[in-house]
Tab-separated table of C-alpha atoms and ligand atoms in Angstrom:
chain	number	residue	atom	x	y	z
A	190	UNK	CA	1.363	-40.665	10.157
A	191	UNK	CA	1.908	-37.001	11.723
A	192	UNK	CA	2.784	-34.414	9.066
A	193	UNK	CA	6.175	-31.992	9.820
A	194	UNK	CA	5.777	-28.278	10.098
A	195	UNK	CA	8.195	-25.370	10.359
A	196	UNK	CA	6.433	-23.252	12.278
A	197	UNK	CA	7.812	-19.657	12.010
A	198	UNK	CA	7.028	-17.177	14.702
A	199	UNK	CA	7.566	-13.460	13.222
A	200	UNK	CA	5.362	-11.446	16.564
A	201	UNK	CA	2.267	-9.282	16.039
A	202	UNK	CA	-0.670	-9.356	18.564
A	203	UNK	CA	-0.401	-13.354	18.194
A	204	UNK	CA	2.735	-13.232	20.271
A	205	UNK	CA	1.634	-9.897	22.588
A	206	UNK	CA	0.067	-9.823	25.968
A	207	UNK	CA	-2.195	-7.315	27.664
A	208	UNK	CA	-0.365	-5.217	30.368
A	209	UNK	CA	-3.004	-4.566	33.121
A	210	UNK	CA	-1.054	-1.961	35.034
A	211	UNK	CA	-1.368	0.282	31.876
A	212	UNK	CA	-3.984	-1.384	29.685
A	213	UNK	CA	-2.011	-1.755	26.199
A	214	UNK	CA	-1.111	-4.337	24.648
A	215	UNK	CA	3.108	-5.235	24.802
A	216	UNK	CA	5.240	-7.276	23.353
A	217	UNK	CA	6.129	-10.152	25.574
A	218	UNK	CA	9.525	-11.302	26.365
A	219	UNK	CA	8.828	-15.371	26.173
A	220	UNK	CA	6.182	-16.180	23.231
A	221	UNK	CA	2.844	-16.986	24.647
A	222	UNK	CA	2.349	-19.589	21.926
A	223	UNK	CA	5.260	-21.502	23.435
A	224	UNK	CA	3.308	-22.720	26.194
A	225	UNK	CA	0.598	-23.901	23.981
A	226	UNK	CA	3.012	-26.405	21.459
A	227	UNK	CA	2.733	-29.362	23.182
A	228	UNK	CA	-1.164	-29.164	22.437
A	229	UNK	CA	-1.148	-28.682	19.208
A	230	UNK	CA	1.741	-31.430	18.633
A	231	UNK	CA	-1.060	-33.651	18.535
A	232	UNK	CA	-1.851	-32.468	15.172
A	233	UNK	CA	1.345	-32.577	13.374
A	234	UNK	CA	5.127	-32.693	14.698
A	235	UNK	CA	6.325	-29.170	15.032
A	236	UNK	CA	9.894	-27.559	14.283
A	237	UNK	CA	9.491	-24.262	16.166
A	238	UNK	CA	11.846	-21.346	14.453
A	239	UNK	CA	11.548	-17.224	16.170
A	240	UNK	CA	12.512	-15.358	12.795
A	241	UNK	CA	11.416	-11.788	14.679
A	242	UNK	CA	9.026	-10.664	17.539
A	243	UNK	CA	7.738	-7.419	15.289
A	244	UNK	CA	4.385	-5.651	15.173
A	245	UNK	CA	3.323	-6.004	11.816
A	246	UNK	CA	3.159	-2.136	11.016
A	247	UNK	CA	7.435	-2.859	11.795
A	248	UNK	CA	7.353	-5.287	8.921
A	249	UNK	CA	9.421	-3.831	5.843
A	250	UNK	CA	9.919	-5.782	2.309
A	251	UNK	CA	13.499	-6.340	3.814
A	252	UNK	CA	12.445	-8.450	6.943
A	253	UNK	CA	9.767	-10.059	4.215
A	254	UNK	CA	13.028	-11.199	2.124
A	255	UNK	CA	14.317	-12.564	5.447
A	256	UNK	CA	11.352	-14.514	6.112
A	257	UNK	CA	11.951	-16.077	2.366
A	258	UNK	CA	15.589	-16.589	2.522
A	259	UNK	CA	14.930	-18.482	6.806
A	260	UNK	CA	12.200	-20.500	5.249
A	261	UNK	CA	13.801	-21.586	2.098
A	262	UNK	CA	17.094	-22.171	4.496
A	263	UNK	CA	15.053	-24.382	6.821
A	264	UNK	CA	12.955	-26.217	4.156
A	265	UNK	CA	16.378	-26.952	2.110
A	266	UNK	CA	17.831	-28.532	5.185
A	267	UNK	CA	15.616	-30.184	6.356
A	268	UNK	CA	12.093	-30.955	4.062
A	269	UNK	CA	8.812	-30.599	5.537
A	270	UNK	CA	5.278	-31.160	4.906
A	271	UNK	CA	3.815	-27.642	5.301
A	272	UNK	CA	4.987	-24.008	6.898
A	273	UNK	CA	3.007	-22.125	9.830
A	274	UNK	CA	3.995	-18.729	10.086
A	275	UNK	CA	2.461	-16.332	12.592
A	276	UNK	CA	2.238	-12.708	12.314
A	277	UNK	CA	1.215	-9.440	13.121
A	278	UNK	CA	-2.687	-9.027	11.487
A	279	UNK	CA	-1.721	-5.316	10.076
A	280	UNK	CA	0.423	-6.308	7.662
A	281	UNK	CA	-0.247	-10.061	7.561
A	282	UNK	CA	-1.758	-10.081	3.783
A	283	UNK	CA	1.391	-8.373	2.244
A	284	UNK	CA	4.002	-10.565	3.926
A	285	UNK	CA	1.325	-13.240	2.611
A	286	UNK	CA	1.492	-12.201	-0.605
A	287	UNK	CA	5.127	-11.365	-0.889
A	288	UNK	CA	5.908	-15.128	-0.056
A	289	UNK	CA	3.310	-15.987	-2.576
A	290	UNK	CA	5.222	-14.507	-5.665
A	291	UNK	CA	8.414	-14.946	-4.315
A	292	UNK	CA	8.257	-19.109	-3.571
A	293	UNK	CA	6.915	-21.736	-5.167
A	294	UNK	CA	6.860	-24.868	-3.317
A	295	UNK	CA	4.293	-27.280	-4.093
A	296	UNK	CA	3.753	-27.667	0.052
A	297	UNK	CA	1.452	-25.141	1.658
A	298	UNK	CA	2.354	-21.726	3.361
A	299	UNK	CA	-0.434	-21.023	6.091
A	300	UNK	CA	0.094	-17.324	7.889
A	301	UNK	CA	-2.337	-16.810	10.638
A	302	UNK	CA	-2.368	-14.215	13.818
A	303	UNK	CA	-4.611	-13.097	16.380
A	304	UNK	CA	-7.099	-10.274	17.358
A	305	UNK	CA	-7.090	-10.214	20.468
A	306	UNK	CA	-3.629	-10.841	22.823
A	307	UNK	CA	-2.680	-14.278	24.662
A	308	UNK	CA	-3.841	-12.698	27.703
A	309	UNK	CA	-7.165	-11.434	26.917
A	310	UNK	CA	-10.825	-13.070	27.214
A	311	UNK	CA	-11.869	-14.228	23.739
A	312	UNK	CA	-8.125	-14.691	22.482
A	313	UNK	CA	-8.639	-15.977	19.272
A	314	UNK	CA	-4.205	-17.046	18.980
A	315	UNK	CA	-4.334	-20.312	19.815
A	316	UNK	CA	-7.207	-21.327	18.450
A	317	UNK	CA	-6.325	-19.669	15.279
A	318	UNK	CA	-2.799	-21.109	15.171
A	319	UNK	CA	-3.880	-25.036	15.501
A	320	UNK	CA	-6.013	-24.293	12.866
A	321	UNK	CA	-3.405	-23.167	10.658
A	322	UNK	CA	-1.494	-26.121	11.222
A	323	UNK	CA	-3.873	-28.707	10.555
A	324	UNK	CA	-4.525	-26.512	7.014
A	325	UNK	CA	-0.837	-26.711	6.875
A	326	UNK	CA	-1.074	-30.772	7.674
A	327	UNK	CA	-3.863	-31.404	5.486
A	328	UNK	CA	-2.855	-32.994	1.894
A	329	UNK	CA	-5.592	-30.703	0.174
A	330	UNK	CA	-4.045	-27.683	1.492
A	331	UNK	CA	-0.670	-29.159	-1.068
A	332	UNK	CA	-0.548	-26.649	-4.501
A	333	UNK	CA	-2.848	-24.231	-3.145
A	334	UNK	CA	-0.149	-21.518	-2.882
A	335	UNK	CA	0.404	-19.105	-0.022
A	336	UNK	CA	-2.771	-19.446	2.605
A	337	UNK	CA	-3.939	-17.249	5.517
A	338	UNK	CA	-5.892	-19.346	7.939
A	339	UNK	CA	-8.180	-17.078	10.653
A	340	UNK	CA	-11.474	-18.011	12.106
A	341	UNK	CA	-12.313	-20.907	10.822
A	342	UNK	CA	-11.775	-19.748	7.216
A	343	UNK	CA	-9.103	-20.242	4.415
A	344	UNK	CA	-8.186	-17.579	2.152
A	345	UNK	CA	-5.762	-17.256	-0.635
A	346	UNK	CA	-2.637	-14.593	-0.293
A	347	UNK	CA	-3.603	-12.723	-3.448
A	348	UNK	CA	-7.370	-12.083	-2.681
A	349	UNK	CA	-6.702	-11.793	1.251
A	350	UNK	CA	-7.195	-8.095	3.252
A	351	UNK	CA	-8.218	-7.320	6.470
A	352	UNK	CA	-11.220	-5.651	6.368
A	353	UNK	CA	-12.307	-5.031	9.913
A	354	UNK	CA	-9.856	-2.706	12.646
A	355	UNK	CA	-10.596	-4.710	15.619
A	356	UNK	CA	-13.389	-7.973	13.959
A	357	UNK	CA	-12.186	-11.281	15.252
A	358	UNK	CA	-13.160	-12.228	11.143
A	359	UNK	CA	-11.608	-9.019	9.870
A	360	UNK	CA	-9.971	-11.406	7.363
A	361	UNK	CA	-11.853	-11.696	4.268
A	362	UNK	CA	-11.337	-12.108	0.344
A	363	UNK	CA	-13.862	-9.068	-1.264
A	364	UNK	CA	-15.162	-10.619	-4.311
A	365	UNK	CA	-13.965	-13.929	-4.237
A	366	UNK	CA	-14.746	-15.268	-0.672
A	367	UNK	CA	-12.400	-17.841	0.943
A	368	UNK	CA	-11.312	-21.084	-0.650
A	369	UNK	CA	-11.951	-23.343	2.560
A	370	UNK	CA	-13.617	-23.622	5.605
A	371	UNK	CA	-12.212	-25.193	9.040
A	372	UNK	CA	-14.711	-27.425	11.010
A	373	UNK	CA	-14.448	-29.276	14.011
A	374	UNK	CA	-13.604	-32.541	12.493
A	375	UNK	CA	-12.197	-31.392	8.846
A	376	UNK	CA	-10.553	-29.429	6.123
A	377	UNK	CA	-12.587	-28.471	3.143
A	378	UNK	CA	-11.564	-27.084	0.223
A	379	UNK	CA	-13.894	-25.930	-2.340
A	380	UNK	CA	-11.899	-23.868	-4.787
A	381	UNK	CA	-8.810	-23.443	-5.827
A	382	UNK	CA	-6.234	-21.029	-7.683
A	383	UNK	CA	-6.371	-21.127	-11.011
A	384	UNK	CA	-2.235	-19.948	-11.876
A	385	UNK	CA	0.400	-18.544	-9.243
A	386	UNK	CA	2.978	-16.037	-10.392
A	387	UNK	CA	6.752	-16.641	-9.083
A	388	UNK	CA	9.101	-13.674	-8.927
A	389	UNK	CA	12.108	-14.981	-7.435
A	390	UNK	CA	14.070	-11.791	-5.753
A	391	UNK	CA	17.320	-11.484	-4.196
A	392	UNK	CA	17.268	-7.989	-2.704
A	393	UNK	CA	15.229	-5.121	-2.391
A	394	UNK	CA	16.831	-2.623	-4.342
A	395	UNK	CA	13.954	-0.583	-5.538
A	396	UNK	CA	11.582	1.879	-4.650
A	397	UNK	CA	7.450	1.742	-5.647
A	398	UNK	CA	5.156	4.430	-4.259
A	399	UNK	CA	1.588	4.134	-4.222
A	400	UNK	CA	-1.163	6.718	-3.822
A	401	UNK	CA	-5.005	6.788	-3.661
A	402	UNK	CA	-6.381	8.787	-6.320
A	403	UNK	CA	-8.849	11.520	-4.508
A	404	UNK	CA	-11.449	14.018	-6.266
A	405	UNK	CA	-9.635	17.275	-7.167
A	406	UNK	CA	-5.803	15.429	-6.669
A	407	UNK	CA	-3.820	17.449	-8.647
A	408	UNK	CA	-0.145	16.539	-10.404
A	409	UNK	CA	2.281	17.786	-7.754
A	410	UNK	CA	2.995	14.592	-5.829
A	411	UNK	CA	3.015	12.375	-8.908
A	412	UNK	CA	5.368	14.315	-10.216
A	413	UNK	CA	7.313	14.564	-7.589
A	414	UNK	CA	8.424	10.945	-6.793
A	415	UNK	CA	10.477	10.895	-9.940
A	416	UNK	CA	12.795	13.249	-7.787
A	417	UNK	CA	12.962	11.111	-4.797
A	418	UNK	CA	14.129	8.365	-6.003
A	419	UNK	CA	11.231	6.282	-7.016
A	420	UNK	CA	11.275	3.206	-9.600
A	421	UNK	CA	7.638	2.466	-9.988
A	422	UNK	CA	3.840	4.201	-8.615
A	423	UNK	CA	0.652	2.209	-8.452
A	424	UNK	CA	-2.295	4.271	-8.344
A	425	UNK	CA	-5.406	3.477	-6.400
A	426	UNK	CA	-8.241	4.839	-9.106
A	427	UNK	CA	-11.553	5.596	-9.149
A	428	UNK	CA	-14.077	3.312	-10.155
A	429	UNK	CA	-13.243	1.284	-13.021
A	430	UNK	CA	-10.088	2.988	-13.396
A	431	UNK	CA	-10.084	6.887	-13.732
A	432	UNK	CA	-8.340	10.061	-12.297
A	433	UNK	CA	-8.826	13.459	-12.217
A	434	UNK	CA	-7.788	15.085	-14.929
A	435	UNK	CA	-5.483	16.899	-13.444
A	436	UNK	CA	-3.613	14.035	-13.051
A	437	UNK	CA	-2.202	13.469	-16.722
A	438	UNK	CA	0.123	16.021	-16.470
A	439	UNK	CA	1.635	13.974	-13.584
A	440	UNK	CA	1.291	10.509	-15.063
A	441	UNK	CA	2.746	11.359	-18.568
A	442	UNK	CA	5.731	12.454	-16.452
A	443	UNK	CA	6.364	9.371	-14.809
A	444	UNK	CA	6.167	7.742	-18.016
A	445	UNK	CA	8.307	9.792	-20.088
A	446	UNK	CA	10.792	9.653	-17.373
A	447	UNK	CA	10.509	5.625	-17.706
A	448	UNK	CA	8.825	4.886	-14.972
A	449	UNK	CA	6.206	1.859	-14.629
A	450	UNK	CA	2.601	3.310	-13.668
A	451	UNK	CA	0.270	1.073	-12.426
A	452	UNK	CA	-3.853	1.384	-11.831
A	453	UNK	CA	-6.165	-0.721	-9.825
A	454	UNK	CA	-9.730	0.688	-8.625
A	455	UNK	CA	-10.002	1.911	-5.036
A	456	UNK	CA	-13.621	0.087	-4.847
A	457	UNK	CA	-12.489	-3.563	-3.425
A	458	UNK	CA	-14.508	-4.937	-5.678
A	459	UNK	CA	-14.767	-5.767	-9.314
A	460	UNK	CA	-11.299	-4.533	-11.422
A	461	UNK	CA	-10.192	-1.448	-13.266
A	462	UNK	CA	-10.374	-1.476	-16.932
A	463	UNK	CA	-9.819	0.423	-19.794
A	464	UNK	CA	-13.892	2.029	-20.085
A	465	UNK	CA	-14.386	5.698	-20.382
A	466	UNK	CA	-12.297	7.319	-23.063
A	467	UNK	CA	-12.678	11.330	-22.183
A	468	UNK	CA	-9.684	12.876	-20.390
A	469	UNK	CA	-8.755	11.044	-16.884
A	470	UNK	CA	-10.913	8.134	-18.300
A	471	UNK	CA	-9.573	4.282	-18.079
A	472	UNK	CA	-9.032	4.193	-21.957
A	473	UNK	CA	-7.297	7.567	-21.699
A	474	UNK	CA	-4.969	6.474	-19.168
A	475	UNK	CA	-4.010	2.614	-21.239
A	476	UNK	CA	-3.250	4.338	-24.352
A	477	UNK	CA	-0.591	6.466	-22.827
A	478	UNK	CA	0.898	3.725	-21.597
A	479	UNK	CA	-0.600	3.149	-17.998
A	480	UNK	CA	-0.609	-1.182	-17.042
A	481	UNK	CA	-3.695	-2.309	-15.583
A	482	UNK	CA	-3.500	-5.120	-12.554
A	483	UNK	CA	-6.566	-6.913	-12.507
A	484	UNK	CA	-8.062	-7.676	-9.173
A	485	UNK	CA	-5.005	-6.600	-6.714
A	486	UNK	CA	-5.434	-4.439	-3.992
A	487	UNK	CA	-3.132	-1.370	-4.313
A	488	UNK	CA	-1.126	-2.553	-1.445
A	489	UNK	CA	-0.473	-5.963	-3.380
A	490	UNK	CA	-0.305	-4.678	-6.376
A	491	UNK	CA	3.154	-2.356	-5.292
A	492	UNK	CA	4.231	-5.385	-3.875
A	493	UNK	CA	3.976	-7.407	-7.563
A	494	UNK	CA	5.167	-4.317	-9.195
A	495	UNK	CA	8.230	-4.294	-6.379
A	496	UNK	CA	9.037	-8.030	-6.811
A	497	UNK	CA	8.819	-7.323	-10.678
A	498	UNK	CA	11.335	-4.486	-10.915
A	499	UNK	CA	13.837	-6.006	-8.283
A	500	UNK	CA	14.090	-9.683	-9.479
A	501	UNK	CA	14.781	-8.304	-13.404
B	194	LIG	N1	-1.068	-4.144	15.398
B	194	LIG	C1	-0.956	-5.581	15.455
B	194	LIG	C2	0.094	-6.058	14.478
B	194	LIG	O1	-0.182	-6.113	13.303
B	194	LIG	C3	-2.266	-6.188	15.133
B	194	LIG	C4	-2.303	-7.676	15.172
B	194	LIG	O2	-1.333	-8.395	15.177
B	194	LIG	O3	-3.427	-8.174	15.165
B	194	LIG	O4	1.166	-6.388	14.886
């Protein structure tokens, strides 16, 4: 029997079309993918839902708490097996990753977009889209948590990132690789998250700045969030977790002043941990007080850190 799927459309190059008078690429007034539904019906039966028609770079943790509060709307009202959502690539793995913390239905999540516009030779939309819904379709995709389905490959939200500016298989997960491959005939799963964190989150009432730590940074910026309003920083540190030392000043700032500080490593592999005890050093920086997130990107990890502070 065919599976349901809500399939959200949010924009992003997925939805976009080439203009050939002036050569860039536009947003289009009807959705490309429309024209394409009744072909991929054959794969599941599709509820079709435009939440936005955004680039992804427009994307905001707002509209991401839109997304959440449509999708949780439409799967209330009426339940469905899985939920396609296409989206700008840009900013694809934090919307990804938001819906990760902030849901936790047992049915999969599948975000996908395109290189290259509907219009263009080699658009990769389409093809990338009925993939994502037969992941979204398949039973094995069920407990996986959020997914992001491009070229043939299945990743998880958490270890996601687009690697590549302008790589049809920019999408890859550093480290960890994806959990699932898409072939002609199947799905196949051969991992699968261990745990899934759920922040549930009503609003976005906070404010988390992130910066990458540089050679020679120096306090001033650090310290100067406090004053604008910020609730949180995640830095982006060296190695396996260091700064400059110029930096403490700055960070025992932020912390007398209450405010969380994060580290992850800027390499996108391996994790930051608490190593090298002289001044800037990883052990340094945890006995002051400075959390470590294992594994996240800096991106995600002021997303977790966002989700954190706002859903207290
Ligand atoms: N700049 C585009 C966006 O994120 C890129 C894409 O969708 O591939 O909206």
């Amino acid at each position: 029997m065919k599976k349901n799927i809500l399939l959200i459309h949010t924009g992003g190059t997925i939805s976009m079309e080439l203009d050939s008078k002036t050569g860039g690429v536009i947003l289009s007034a009807a959705n490309p993918l429309a024209l394409e539904i009744d072909n991929i019906q054959q794969f599941a039966t599709i509820t079709e839902v435009e939440a936005f028609n955004l680039p992804s770079p427009h994307i905001t943790p707002e509209k991401m708490l839109e997304l959440r509060v449509l999708l949780t709307k439409h799967v209330k009202n009426n339940p469905v097996d899985g939920v396609v959502i296409t989206h700008g690539t840009d900013t694809l793995e934090e919307t990804a990753y938001f819906l990760e913390l902030s849901t936790n239905y047992d049915i999969p999540i599948v975000l996908t977009g395109a290189m290259r516009s509907s219009n263009e030779i080699g658009s990769d939309g389409v093809y990338n889209l009925m993939s994502a819904v037969r992941v979204a379709a398949a039973d094995d995709a069920n407990t996986k948590g959020v997914l992001v389905v491009l070229n043939d490959e299945i990743h998880t939200a958490t270890n996601v990132t687009k690697t590549h500016s302008s790589s049809v298989s920019t999408f890859q997960s550093p480290q960890y690789g994806p959990i699932g491959i898409v072939t002609k005939s199947d799905i196949h799963f051969h991992h699968a998250p261990l745990s899934r964190t759920y922040l549930p989150v009503e609003s976005i009432s906070k404010k988390v700045a992130m910066f990458k730590i540089y050679a020679g940074m120096e306090s001033d910026l650090l310290i100067s969030i406090s004053s604008l309003g910020y609730d949180g920083v995640v830095l982006e540190g060296l190695g396996q977790g260091n700064v400059p030392p110029a930096l403490i000043v700055g960070i025992r700032h932020l912390l007398d002043q209450g405010l969380p500080v994060i580290l992850v490593s800027r390499c996108f592999n391996g994790i930051a941990q608490d190593i090298y005890a002289y001044e800037g050093g990883g052990k340094m920086l945890k006995d002051m007080g400075v959390r470590f997130e294992h594994g996240l990107s800096g991106q995600k990890a002021r997303l977790k850190l966002l989700l954190e502070l706002c859903s207290v």
